[in-house]
């Protein structure tokens, strides 16, 4: 299990205006949230700013953008609960296309 603190640290990394973080994940026990994405990228219009985002369902109807990690991690986007609240039920599938255990430091 990857701690919420580790994900917080990953999202706090500086993207230097050109890098992205893209995480594929699923919510255990939820048929709706089985192919979800979240990430962080430079703002398209102002490279000094960053956008934190979710794409929770394939049809794009549950896509959300935030300008800071606090709002991103506490927004009730998972049927009224936040990422912070459901973290214990999240399974990471990939981080930037890599196995999460290989991508993150131990």
JSON list of C-alpha atoms in Angstrom, two decimals:
[
{"chain": "A", "resi": 1, "resn": "UNK", "atom": "CA", "xyz": [0.00, 0.00, 0.00]},
{"chain": "A", "resi": 2, "resn": "UNK", "atom": "CA", "xyz": [1.34, 3.40, -0.97]},
{"chain": "A", "resi": 3, "resn": "UNK", "atom": "CA", "xyz": [0.69, 5.99, 1.71]},
{"chain": "A", "resi": 4, "resn": "UNK", "atom": "CA", "xyz": [-1.27, 9.16, 1.15]},
{"chain": "A", "resi": 5, "resn": "UNK", "atom": "CA", "xyz": [1.85, 11.04, 2.27]},
{"chain": "A", "resi": 6, "resn": "UNK", "atom": "CA", "xyz": [3.81, 9.48, -0.62]},
{"chain": "A", "resi": 7, "resn": "UNK", "atom": "CA", "xyz": [1.19, 10.58, -3.14]},
{"chain": "A", "resi": 8, "resn": "UNK", "atom": "CA", "xyz": [1.15, 14.04, -1.56]},
{"chain": "A", "resi": 9, "resn": "UNK", "atom": "CA", "xyz": [4.92, 14.23, -2.08]},
{"chain": "A", "resi": 10, "resn": "UNK", "atom": "CA", "xyz": [4.60, 13.03, -5.68]},
{"chain": "A", "resi": 11, "resn": "UNK", "atom": "CA", "xyz": [2.04, 15.74, -6.42]},
{"chain": "A", "resi": 12, "resn": "UNK", "atom": "CA", "xyz": [4.20, 18.38, -4.72]},
{"chain": "A", "resi": 13, "resn": "UNK", "atom": "CA", "xyz": [7.09, 17.81, -7.14]},
{"chain": "A", "resi": 14, "resn": "UNK", "atom": "CA", "xyz": [7.96, 20.71, -9.44]},
{"chain": "A", "resi": 15, "resn": "UNK", "atom": "CA", "xyz": [6.92, 20.02, -13.03]},
{"chain": "A", "resi": 16, "resn": "UNK", "atom": "CA", "xyz": [9.30, 22.69, -14.31]},
{"chain": "A", "resi": 17, "resn": "UNK", "atom": "CA", "xyz": [6.61, 23.87, -16.73]},
{"chain": "A", "resi": 18, "resn": "UNK", "atom": "CA", "xyz": [6.92, 20.85, -18.99]},
{"chain": "A", "resi": 19, "resn": "UNK", "atom": "CA", "xyz": [6.47, 17.56, -17.12]},
{"chain": "A", "resi": 20, "resn": "UNK", "atom": "CA", "xyz": [3.28, 15.76, -16.16]},
{"chain": "A", "resi": 21, "resn": "UNK", "atom": "CA", "xyz": [2.19, 13.21, -13.59]},
{"chain": "A", "resi": 22, "resn": "UNK", "atom": "CA", "xyz": [-0.45, 10.74, -14.78]},
{"chain": "A", "resi": 23, "resn": "UNK", "atom": "CA", "xyz": [-1.83, 8.03, -12.49]},
{"chain": "A", "resi": 24, "resn": "UNK", "atom": "CA", "xyz": [-4.25, 5.29, -13.44]},
{"chain": "A", "resi": 25, "resn": "UNK", "atom": "CA", "xyz": [-6.17, 3.81, -10.52]},
{"chain": "A", "resi": 26, "resn": "UNK", "atom": "CA", "xyz": [-9.31, 2.04, -9.39]},
{"chain": "A", "resi": 27, "resn": "UNK", "atom": "CA", "xyz": [-11.52, 2.23, -6.33]},
{"chain": "A", "resi": 28, "resn": "UNK", "atom": "CA", "xyz": [-11.92, -1.22, -4.76]},
{"chain": "A", "resi": 29, "resn": "UNK", "atom": "CA", "xyz": [-15.55, -2.25, -4.38]},
{"chain": "A", "resi": 30, "resn": "UNK", "atom": "CA", "xyz": [-16.88, 0.39, -6.77]},
{"chain": "A", "resi": 31, "resn": "UNK", "atom": "CA", "xyz": [-18.03, -0.85, -10.19]},
{"chain": "A", "resi": 32, "resn": "UNK", "atom": "CA", "xyz": [-18.24, 2.78, -11.38]},
{"chain": "A", "resi": 33, "resn": "UNK", "atom": "CA", "xyz": [-14.61, 3.70, -10.63]},
{"chain": "A", "resi": 34, "resn": "UNK", "atom": "CA", "xyz": [-12.58, 0.91, -12.21]},
{"chain": "A", "resi": 35, "resn": "UNK", "atom": "CA", "xyz": [-10.64, 2.86, -14.85]},
{"chain": "A", "resi": 36, "resn": "UNK", "atom": "CA", "xyz": [-9.83, 6.24, -13.34]},
{"chain": "A", "resi": 37, "resn": "UNK", "atom": "CA", "xyz": [-7.09, 8.76, -13.96]},
{"chain": "A", "resi": 38, "resn": "UNK", "atom": "CA", "xyz": [-5.67, 11.62, -11.95]},
{"chain": "A", "resi": 39, "resn": "UNK", "atom": "CA", "xyz": [-2.71, 13.84, -12.51]},
{"chain": "A", "resi": 40, "resn": "UNK", "atom": "CA", "xyz": [-0.92, 17.11, -12.51]},
{"chain": "A", "resi": 41, "resn": "UNK", "atom": "CA", "xyz": [0.25, 19.12, -15.51]},
{"chain": "A", "resi": 42, "resn": "UNK", "atom": "CA", "xyz": [1.37, 22.62, -16.37]},
{"chain": "A", "resi": 43, "resn": "UNK", "atom": "CA", "xyz": [-1.49, 25.01, -17.08]},
{"chain": "A", "resi": 44, "resn": "UNK", "atom": "CA", "xyz": [-1.82, 25.37, -20.86]},
{"chain": "A", "resi": 45, "resn": "UNK", "atom": "CA", "xyz": [-2.04, 29.16, -20.67]},
{"chain": "A", "resi": 46, "resn": "UNK", "atom": "CA", "xyz": [0.35, 29.92, -17.82]},
{"chain": "A", "resi": 47, "resn": "UNK", "atom": "CA", "xyz": [3.25, 27.46, -17.55]},
{"chain": "A", "resi": 48, "resn": "UNK", "atom": "CA", "xyz": [4.07, 28.87, -14.10]},
{"chain": "A", "resi": 49, "resn": "UNK", "atom": "CA", "xyz": [0.78, 27.41, -12.79]},
{"chain": "A", "resi": 50, "resn": "UNK", "atom": "CA", "xyz": [-0.22, 23.78, -12.43]},
{"chain": "A", "resi": 51, "resn": "UNK", "atom": "CA", "xyz": [-3.51, 21.96, -12.90]},
{"chain": "A", "resi": 52, "resn": "UNK", "atom": "CA", "xyz": [-4.52, 18.96, -10.78]},
{"chain": "A", "resi": 53, "resn": "UNK", "atom": "CA", "xyz": [-7.14, 16.85, -12.53]},
{"chain": "A", "resi": 54, "resn": "UNK", "atom": "CA", "xyz": [-9.36, 13.76, -12.44]},
{"chain": "A", "resi": 55, "resn": "UNK", "atom": "CA", "xyz": [-10.89, 11.74, -15.25]},
{"chain": "A", "resi": 56, "resn": "UNK", "atom": "CA", "xyz": [-13.00, 9.25, -13.35]},
{"chain": "A", "resi": 57, "resn": "UNK", "atom": "CA", "xyz": [-15.18, 7.60, -15.98]},
{"chain": "A", "resi": 58, "resn": "UNK", "atom": "CA", "xyz": [-14.47, 6.76, -19.63]},
{"chain": "A", "resi": 59, "resn": "UNK", "atom": "CA", "xyz": [-17.20, 9.00, -21.07]},
{"chain": "A", "resi": 60, "resn": "UNK", "atom": "CA", "xyz": [-15.62, 12.14, -19.55]},
{"chain": "A", "resi": 61, "resn": "UNK", "atom": "CA", "xyz": [-18.71, 13.09, -17.56]},
{"chain": "A", "resi": 62, "resn": "UNK", "atom": "CA", "xyz": [-16.72, 13.06, -14.31]},
{"chain": "A", "resi": 63, "resn": "UNK", "atom": "CA", "xyz": [-13.69, 15.16, -15.17]},
{"chain": "A", "resi": 64, "resn": "UNK", "atom": "CA", "xyz": [-12.52, 17.81, -12.71]},
{"chain": "A", "resi": 65, "resn": "UNK", "atom": "CA", "xyz": [-9.70, 20.38, -12.58]},
{"chain": "A", "resi": 66, "resn": "UNK", "atom": "CA", "xyz": [-8.21, 22.14, -9.55]},
{"chain": "A", "resi": 67, "resn": "UNK", "atom": "CA", "xyz": [-5.46, 24.69, -9.11]},
{"chain": "A", "resi": 68, "resn": "UNK", "atom": "CA", "xyz": [-4.04, 23.25, -5.87]},
{"chain": "A", "resi": 69, "resn": "UNK", "atom": "CA", "xyz": [-3.53, 19.89, -4.21]},
{"chain": "A", "resi": 70, "resn": "UNK", "atom": "CA", "xyz": [-5.59, 20.68, -1.12]},
{"chain": "A", "resi": 71, "resn": "UNK", "atom": "CA", "xyz": [-8.75, 21.32, -3.15]},
{"chain": "A", "resi": 72, "resn": "UNK", "atom": "CA", "xyz": [-7.96, 18.37, -5.44]},
{"chain": "A", "resi": 73, "resn": "UNK", "atom": "CA", "xyz": [-7.52, 15.92, -2.56]},
{"chain": "A", "resi": 74, "resn": "UNK", "atom": "CA", "xyz": [-10.52, 17.10, -0.50]},
{"chain": "A", "resi": 75, "resn": "UNK", "atom": "CA", "xyz": [-13.12, 17.57, -3.27]},
{"chain": "A", "resi": 76, "resn": "UNK", "atom": "CA", "xyz": [-16.04, 15.13, -2.81]},
{"chain": "A", "resi": 77, "resn": "UNK", "atom": "CA", "xyz": [-15.85, 13.75, -6.36]},
{"chain": "A", "resi": 78, "resn": "UNK", "atom": "CA", "xyz": [-16.20, 10.04, -5.48]},
{"chain": "A", "resi": 79, "resn": "UNK", "atom": "CA", "xyz": [-19.94, 9.84, -4.81]},
{"chain": "A", "resi": 80, "resn": "UNK", "atom": "CA", "xyz": [-19.63, 12.48, -2.08]},
{"chain": "A", "resi": 81, "resn": "UNK", "atom": "CA", "xyz": [-16.23, 11.43, -0.72]},
{"chain": "A", "resi": 82, "resn": "UNK", "atom": "CA", "xyz": [-12.76, 12.82, -1.36]},
{"chain": "A", "resi": 83, "resn": "UNK", "atom": "CA", "xyz": [-9.54, 11.17, -2.43]},
{"chain": "A", "resi": 84, "resn": "UNK", "atom": "CA", "xyz": [-8.21, 11.65, 1.10]},
{"chain": "A", "resi": 85, "resn": "UNK", "atom": "CA", "xyz": [-11.28, 9.89, 2.57]},
{"chain": "A", "resi": 86, "resn": "UNK", "atom": "CA", "xyz": [-11.17, 6.89, 0.22]},
{"chain": "A", "resi": 87, "resn": "UNK", "atom": "CA", "xyz": [-7.39, 6.52, -0.08]},
{"chain": "A", "resi": 88, "resn": "UNK", "atom": "CA", "xyz": [-7.38, 3.17, 1.75]},
{"chain": "A", "resi": 89, "resn": "UNK", "atom": "CA", "xyz": [-9.56, 1.71, -1.02]},
{"chain": "A", "resi": 90, "resn": "UNK", "atom": "CA", "xyz": [-7.50, 2.99, -3.96]},
{"chain": "A", "resi": 91, "resn": "UNK", "atom": "CA", "xyz": [-5.39, 0.61, -6.03]},
{"chain": "A", "resi": 92, "resn": "UNK", "atom": "CA", "xyz": [-2.79, 2.32, -8.20]},
{"chain": "A", "resi": 93, "resn": "UNK", "atom": "CA", "xyz": [-2.47, 0.69, -11.63]},
{"chain": "A", "resi": 94, "resn": "UNK", "atom": "CA", "xyz": [0.27, 2.86, -13.12]},
{"chain": "A", "resi": 95, "resn": "UNK", "atom": "CA", "xyz": [2.21, 6.08, -12.60]},
{"chain": "A", "resi": 96, "resn": "UNK", "atom": "CA", "xyz": [3.41, 7.70, -15.83]},
{"chain": "A", "resi": 97, "resn": "UNK", "atom": "CA", "xyz": [2.98, 4.33, -17.53]},
{"chain": "A", "resi": 98, "resn": "UNK", "atom": "CA", "xyz": [5.13, 2.48, -14.97]},
{"chain": "A", "resi": 99, "resn": "UNK", "atom": "CA", "xyz": [4.39, 0.00, -12.19]},
{"chain": "A", "resi": 100, "resn": "UNK", "atom": "CA", "xyz": [3.80, 2.15, -9.06]},
{"chain": "A", "resi": 101, "resn": "UNK", "atom": "CA", "xyz": [6.15, 0.01, -6.95]},
{"chain": "A", "resi": 102, "resn": "UNK", "atom": "CA", "xyz": [8.97, 0.55, -9.43]},
{"chain": "A", "resi": 103, "resn": "UNK", "atom": "CA", "xyz": [8.22, 4.24, -9.97]},
{"chain": "A", "resi": 104, "resn": "UNK", "atom": "CA", "xyz": [8.06, 5.38, -6.35]},
{"chain": "A", "resi": 105, "resn": "UNK", "atom": "CA", "xyz": [10.96, 5.22, -3.90]},
{"chain": "A", "resi": 106, "resn": "UNK", "atom": "CA", "xyz": [10.57, 2.74, -1.08]}
]
